[in-house]
Coordinates of C-alpha atoms in Angstrom, one line a residue:
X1 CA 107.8 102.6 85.4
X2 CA 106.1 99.5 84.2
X3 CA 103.2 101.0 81.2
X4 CA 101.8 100.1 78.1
X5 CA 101.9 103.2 75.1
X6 CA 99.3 104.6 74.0
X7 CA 100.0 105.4 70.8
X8 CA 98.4 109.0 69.9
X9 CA 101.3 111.7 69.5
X10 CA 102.2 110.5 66.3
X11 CA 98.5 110.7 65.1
X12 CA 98.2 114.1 66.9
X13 CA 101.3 115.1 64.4
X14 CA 99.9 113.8 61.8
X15 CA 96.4 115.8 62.1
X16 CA 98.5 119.1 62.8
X17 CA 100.3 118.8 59.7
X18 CA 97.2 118.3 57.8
X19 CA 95.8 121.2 58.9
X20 CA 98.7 123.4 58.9
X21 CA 99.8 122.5 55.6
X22 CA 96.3 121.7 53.0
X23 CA 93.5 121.9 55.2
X24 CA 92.2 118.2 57.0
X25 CA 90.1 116.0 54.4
X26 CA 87.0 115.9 55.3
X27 CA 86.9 118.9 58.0
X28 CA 85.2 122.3 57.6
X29 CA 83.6 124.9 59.8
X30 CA 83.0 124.9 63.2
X31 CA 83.9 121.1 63.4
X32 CA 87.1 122.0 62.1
X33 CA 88.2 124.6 64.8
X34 CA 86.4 122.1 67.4
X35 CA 88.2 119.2 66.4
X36 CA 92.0 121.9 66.2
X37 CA 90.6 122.5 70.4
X38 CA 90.0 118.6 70.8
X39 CA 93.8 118.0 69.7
X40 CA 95.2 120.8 72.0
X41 CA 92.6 119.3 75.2
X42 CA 94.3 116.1 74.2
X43 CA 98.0 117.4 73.9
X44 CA 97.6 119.3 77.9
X45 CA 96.1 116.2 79.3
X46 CA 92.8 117.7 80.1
X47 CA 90.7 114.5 78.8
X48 CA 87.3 116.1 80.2
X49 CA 87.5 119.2 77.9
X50 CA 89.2 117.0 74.9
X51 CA 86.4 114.8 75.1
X52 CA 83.1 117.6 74.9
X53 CA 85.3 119.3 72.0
X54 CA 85.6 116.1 69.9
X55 CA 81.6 115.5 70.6
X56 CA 80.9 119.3 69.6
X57 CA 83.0 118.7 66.1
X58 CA 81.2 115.3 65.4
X59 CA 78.1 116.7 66.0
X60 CA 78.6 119.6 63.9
X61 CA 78.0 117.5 60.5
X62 CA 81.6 119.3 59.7
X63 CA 83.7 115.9 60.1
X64 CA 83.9 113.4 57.4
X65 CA 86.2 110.8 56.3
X66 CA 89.3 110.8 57.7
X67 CA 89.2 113.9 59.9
X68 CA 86.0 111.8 61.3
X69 CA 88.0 108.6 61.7
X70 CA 90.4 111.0 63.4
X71 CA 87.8 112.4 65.8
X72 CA 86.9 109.6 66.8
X73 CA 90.0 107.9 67.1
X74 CA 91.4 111.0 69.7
X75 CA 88.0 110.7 71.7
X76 CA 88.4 107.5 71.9
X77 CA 92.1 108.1 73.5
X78 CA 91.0 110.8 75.8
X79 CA 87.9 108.4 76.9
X80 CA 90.9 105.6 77.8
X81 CA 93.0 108.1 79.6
X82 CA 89.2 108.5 82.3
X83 CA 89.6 104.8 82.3
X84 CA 85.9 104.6 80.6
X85 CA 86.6 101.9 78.4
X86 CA 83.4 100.9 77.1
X87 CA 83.1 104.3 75.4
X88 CA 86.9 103.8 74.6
X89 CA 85.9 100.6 72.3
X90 CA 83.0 102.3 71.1
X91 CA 85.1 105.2 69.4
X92 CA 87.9 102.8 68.4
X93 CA 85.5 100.5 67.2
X94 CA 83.6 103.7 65.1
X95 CA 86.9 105.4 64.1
X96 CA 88.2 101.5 62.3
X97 CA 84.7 101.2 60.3
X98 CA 85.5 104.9 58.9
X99 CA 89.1 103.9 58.2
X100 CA 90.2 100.2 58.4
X101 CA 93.8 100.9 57.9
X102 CA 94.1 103.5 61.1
X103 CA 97.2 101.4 62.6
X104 CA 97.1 103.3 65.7
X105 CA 93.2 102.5 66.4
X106 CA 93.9 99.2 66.6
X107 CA 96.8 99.3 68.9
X108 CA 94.8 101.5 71.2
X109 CA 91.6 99.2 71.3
X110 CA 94.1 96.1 71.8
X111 CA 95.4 97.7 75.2
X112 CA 91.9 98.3 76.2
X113 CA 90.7 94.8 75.3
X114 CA 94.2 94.1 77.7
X115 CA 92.7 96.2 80.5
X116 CA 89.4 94.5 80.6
X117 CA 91.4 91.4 80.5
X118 CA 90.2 89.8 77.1
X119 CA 94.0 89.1 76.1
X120 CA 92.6 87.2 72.5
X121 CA 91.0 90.0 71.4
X122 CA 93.8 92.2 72.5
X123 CA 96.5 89.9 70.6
X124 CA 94.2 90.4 67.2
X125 CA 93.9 93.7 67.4
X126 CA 98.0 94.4 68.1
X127 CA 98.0 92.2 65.2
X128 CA 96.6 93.9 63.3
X129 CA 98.4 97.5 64.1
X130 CA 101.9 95.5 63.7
X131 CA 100.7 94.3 60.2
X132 CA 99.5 97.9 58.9
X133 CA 102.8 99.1 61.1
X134 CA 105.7 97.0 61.2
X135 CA 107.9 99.6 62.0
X136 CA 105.8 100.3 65.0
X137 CA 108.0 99.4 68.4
X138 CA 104.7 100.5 70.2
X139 CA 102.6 97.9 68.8
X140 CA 105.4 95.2 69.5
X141 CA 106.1 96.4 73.3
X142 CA 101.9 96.5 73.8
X143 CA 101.6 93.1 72.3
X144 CA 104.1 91.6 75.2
X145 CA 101.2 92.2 77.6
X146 CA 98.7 90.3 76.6
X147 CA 101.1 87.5 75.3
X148 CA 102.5 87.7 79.3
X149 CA 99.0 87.6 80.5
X150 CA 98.3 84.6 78.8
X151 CA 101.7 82.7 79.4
X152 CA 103.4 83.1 76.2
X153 CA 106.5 84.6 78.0
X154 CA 108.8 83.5 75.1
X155 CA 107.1 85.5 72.7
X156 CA 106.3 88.5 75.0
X157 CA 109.9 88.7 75.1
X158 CA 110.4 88.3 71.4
X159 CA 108.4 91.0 71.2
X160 CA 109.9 93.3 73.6
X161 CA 113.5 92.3 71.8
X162 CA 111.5 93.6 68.4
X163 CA 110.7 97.0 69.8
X164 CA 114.3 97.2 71.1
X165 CA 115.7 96.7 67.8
X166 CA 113.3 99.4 66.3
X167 CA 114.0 101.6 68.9
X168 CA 117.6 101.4 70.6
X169 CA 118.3 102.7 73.7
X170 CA 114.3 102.5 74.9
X171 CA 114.6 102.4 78.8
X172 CA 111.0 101.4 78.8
X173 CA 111.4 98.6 76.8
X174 CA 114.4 97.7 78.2
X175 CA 113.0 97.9 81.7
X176 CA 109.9 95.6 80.7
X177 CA 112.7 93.0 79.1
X178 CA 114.6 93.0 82.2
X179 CA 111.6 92.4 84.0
X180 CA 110.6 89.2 82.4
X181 CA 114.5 87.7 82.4
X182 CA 114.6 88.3 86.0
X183 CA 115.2 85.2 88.1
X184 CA 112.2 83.2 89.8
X185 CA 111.7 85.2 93.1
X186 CA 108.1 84.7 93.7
X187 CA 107.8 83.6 97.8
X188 CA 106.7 79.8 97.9
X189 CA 102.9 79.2 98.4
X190 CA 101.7 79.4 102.0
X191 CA 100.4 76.3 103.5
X192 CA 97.4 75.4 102.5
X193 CA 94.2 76.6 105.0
X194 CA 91.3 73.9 106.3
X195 CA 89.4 73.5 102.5
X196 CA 92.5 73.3 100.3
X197 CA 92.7 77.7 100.1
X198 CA 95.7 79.5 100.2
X199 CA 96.5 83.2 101.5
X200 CA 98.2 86.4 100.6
X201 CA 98.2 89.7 101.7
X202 CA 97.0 92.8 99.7
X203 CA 95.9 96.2 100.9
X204 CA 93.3 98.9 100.9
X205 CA 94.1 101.5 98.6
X206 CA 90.6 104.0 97.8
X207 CA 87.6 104.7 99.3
X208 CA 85.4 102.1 96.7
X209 CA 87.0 99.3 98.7
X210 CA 89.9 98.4 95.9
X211 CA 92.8 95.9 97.3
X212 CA 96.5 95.8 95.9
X213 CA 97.8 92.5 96.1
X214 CA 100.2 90.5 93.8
X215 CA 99.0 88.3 90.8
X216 CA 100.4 85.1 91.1
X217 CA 98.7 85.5 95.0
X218 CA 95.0 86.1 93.0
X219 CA 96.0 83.9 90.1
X220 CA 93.4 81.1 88.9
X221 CA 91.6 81.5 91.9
X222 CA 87.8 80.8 91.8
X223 CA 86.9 82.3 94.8
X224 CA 89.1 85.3 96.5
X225 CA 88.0 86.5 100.4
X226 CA 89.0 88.8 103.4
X227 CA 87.8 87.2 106.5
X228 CA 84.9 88.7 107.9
X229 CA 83.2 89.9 104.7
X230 CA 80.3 87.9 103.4
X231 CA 81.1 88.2 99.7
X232 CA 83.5 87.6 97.7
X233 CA 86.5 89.8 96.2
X234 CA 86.1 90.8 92.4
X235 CA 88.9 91.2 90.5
X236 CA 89.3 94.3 88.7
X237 CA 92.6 94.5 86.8
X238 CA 95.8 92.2 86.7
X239 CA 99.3 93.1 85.1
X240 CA 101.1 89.8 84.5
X241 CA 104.6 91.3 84.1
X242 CA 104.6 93.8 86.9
X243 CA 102.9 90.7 89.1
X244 CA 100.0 93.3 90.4
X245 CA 96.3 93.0 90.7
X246 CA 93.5 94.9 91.8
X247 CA 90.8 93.8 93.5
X248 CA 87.8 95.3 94.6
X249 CA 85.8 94.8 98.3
X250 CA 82.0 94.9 98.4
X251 CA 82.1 97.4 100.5
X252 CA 83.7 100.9 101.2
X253 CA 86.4 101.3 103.5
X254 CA 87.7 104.5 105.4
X255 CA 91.0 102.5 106.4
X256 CA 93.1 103.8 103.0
X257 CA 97.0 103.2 102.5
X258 CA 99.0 106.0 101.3
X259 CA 101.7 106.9 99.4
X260 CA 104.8 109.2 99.8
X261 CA 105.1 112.4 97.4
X262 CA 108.0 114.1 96.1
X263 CA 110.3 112.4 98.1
X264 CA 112.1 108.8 96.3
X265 CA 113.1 105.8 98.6
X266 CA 117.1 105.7 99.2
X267 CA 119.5 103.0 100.1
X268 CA 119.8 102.5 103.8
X269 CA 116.2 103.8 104.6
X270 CA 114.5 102.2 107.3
X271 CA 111.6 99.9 106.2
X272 CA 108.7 97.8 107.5
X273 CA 106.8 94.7 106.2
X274 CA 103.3 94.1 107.6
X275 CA 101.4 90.8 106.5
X276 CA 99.9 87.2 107.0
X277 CA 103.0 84.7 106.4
X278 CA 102.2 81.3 107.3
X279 CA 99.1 82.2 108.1
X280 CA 97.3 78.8 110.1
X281 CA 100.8 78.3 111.5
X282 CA 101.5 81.6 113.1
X283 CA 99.3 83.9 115.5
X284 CA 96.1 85.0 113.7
X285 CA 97.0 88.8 113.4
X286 CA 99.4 90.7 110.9
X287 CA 102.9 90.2 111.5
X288 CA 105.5 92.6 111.6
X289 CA 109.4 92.9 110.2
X290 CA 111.5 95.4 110.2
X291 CA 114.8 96.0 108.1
X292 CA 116.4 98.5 105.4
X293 CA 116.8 98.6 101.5
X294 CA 119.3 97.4 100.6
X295 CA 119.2 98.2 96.7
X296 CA 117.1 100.5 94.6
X297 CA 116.7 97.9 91.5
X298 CA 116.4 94.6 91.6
X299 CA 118.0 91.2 89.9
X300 CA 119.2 92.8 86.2
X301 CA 119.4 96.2 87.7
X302 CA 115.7 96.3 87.6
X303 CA 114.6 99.5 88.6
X304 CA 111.1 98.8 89.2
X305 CA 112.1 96.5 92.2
X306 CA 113.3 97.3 95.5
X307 CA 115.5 94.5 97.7
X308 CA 115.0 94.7 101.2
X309 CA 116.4 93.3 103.9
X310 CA 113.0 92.6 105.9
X311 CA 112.5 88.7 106.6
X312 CA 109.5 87.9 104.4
X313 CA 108.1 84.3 104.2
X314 CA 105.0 82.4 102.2
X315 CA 102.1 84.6 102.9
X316 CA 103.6 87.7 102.9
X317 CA 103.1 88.4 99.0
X318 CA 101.1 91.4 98.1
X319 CA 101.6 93.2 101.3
X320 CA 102.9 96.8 101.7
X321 CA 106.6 98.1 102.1
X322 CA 106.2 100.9 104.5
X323 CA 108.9 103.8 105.0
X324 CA 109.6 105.1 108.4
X325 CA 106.3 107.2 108.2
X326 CA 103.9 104.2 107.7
X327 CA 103.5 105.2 103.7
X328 CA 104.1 102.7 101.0
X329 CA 106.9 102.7 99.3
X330 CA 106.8 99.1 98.0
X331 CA 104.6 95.9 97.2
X332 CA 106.3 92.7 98.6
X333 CA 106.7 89.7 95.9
X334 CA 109.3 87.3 97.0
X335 CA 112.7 86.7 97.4
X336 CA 115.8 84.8 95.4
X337 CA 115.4 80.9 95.5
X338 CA 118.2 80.0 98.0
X339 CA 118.8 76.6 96.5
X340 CA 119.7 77.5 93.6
X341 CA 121.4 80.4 94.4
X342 CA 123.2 77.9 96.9
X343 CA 124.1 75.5 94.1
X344 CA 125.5 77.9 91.6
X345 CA 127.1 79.7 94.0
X346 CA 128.4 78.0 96.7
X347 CA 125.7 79.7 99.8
X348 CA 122.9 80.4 100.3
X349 CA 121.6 84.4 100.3
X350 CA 121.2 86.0 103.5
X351 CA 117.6 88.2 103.8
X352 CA 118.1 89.1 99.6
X353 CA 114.0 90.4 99.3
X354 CA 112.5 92.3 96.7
X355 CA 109.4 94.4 96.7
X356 CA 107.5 96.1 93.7
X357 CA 108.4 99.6 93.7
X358 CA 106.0 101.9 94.9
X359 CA 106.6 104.1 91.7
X360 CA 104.9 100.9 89.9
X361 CA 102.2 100.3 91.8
X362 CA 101.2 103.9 91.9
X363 CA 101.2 103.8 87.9
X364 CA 99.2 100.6 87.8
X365 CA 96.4 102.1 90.5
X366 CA 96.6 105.4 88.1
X367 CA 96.1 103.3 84.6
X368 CA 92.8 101.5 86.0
X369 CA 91.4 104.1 87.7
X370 CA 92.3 104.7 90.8
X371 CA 94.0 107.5 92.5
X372 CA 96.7 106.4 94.9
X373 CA 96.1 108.6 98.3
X374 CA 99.0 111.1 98.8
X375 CA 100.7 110.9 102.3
X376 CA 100.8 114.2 104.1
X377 CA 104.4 116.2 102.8
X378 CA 105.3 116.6 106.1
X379 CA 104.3 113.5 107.8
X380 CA 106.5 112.4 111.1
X381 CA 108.7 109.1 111.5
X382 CA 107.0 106.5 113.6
X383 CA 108.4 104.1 115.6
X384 CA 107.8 100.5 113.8
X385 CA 105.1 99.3 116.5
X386 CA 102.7 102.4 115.9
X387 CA 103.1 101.7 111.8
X388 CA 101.8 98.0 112.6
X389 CA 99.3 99.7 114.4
X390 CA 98.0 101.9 111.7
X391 CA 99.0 99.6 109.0
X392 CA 96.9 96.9 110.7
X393 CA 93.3 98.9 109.8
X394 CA 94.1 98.7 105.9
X395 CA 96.1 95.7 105.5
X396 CA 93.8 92.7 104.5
X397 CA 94.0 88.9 104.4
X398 CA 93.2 87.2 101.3
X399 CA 91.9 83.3 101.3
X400 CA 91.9 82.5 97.6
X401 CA 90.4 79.0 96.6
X402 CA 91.5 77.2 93.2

């Protein structure tokens, strides 16, 4: 899957050893034991109790120095992991003033500068950890999002090469690398709409009103809408190297997609595309294609792309890849340029489409917030008209005006 690190276990270890071995400076008392409960909160990825257990030690009067920088620094992570990044900064921010050489504080507090999209602040602060930690392949692989989010592609994949060398054999890292060498595949631009806008596809995918869609659908737009509504999209959270973006309605919807669990996409599996291609050309409605998958990784041997065999055209980016029970299983983003392909070798590629796995997108919705809806385990294959049907009530246009 497509993620940035947080970088915490090392610092976990490091507080352990402390403790075990001559006591953590700085920590006595009741602090001490909370802050020992915070870790272990922290370690079994229950955030909620990590974070009242780090609060209790700091309030004690127990923590000081270091083992304060520390508490600080793990509430901090656990307050990232909730996806409440303001208090996130605010105990990075408190944990760096206690100690300015905490490496990992800054490489934390740059991917949450990333996820509120303030990619400056988020290169300083990786920076900074890569200065105090060179040997860090974290802090290299985390730099390469921001430096993607802000068109430095070169030196995101510097980066990523960095983290390779520190860390052979990464299949994260790796994974991220192939993704940016990958071959242009984005679908051409649909025509432009009456007023100079252009259109994608996204979809509905929580309660609040949040819409998937691709970046490069969203990207420099001034004004993003869904016919009908009389306000305007927000965006919420972009990912310039897995090509997502979240975007959120002004309004609640009841009309969720929903994803498969437990059971992985295969090659052969029937498939559905439902979207606006062309929209102004074609009939106002979604449109509908059907076809298989063809391959479960993409140009590279990408695993986090899926080709498909479903006809897809300009306007079809940032729609869902349905399996045979309506359920996503993939984002659409394009397909391999047939010129070139044509001219290097010798003819042109015959329905070669590629989707954003649904793995990817599920990790993207988790890392900002918002919980992907499960499918039903059990749920019953549908013929491809009724999964237009249903896909119909979640599936959005999006008129986006540069």
């Amino acid at each position: 899957m497509m993620r940035y690190l947080t970088v915490g276990g090392a610092w976990l270890l490091l507080a352990l050893a402390l403790m075990g071995c001559q006591g953590l400076g700085g920590a006595s008392g009741d602090g001490l034991g909370d802050f020992k409960q915070g870790l272990t909160a922290l370690a079994q990825q229950d955030p909620d109790r990590a974070i009242d257990l780090f609060t209790s030690a700091l309030a004690s009067g127990g923590l000081e120095g270091q083992a304060k920088a520390l508490a600080h620094y793990n509430r901090g992570i656990a307050h990232s992991h909730l996806s409440q990044l303001g208090k996130s900064l605010a105990d990075f921010n408190q944990a760096l003033q206690l100690d300015p050489n905490l490496a990992a504080a800054y490489n934390n507090r740059g991917m949450v500068h990333y996820r509120l999209s303030q990619f400056d602040k988020a290169v300083d602060d990786l920076d900074a950890a890569i200065r105090l930690g060179p040997n860090s392949s974290a802090a290299y692989y985390n730099r390469s999002f921001p430096l993607a989010a802000q068109g430095k592609t070169a030196q995101a994949i510097g980066d990523l090469e960095q983290a390779l060398k520190l860390s052979p054999g990464n299949d994260v890292y790796r994974n991220r690398l192939n993704w940016l060498l990958r071959p242009e595949m984005r679908l051409p631009k649909a025509p432009p709409l009456p007023g100079g806008k252009l259109s994608g596809s996204g979809f509905v995918v929580s309660p609040q009103g949040h819409v998937l869609t691709n970046l490069h659908v969203v990207k420099d737009a001034k004004d993003i809408r869904v016919p009908g509504l009389s306000e305007p999209l927000a965006v919420r959270a972009i990912d310039a190297l897995t090509d997502l973006a979240l975007l959120q309605m002004p309004k609640e919807s009841d009309k969720i997609a929903s994803f498969p669990t437990g059971k992985a996409p295969r090659a052969g599996d029937q498939v559905v595309v439902v979207g606006f291609p062309l929209h102004g050309l074609l009939a106002p409605g979604p449109s509908v294609s059907t076809g298989n998958i063809s391959a479960l990784a993409g140009p590279g041997n990408n695993p986090n792309l899926l080709q498909i065999t479903c006809p897809v055209q300009p306007g079809n980016s940032g729609g869902p890849l349905l399996d045979e029970a309506g359920q996503v299983v993939g984002v659409v983003v394009g397909k391999l340029d047939a010129a070139k392909v044509a001219k290097a070798f010798g003819d042109a590629p015959q329905n070669v489409n590629f989707a954003i796995s649904g793995a990817v997108a599920q990790e993207f919705l988790r890392s900002h917030g918002v919980d992907p809806r499960p499918a039903p385990a059990a749920a019953s294959p549908l013929s491809p008209a009724d999964i237009a049907e249903k896909a119909a009530s979640y599936v959005v246009l999006l008129e986006c005006t540069r």
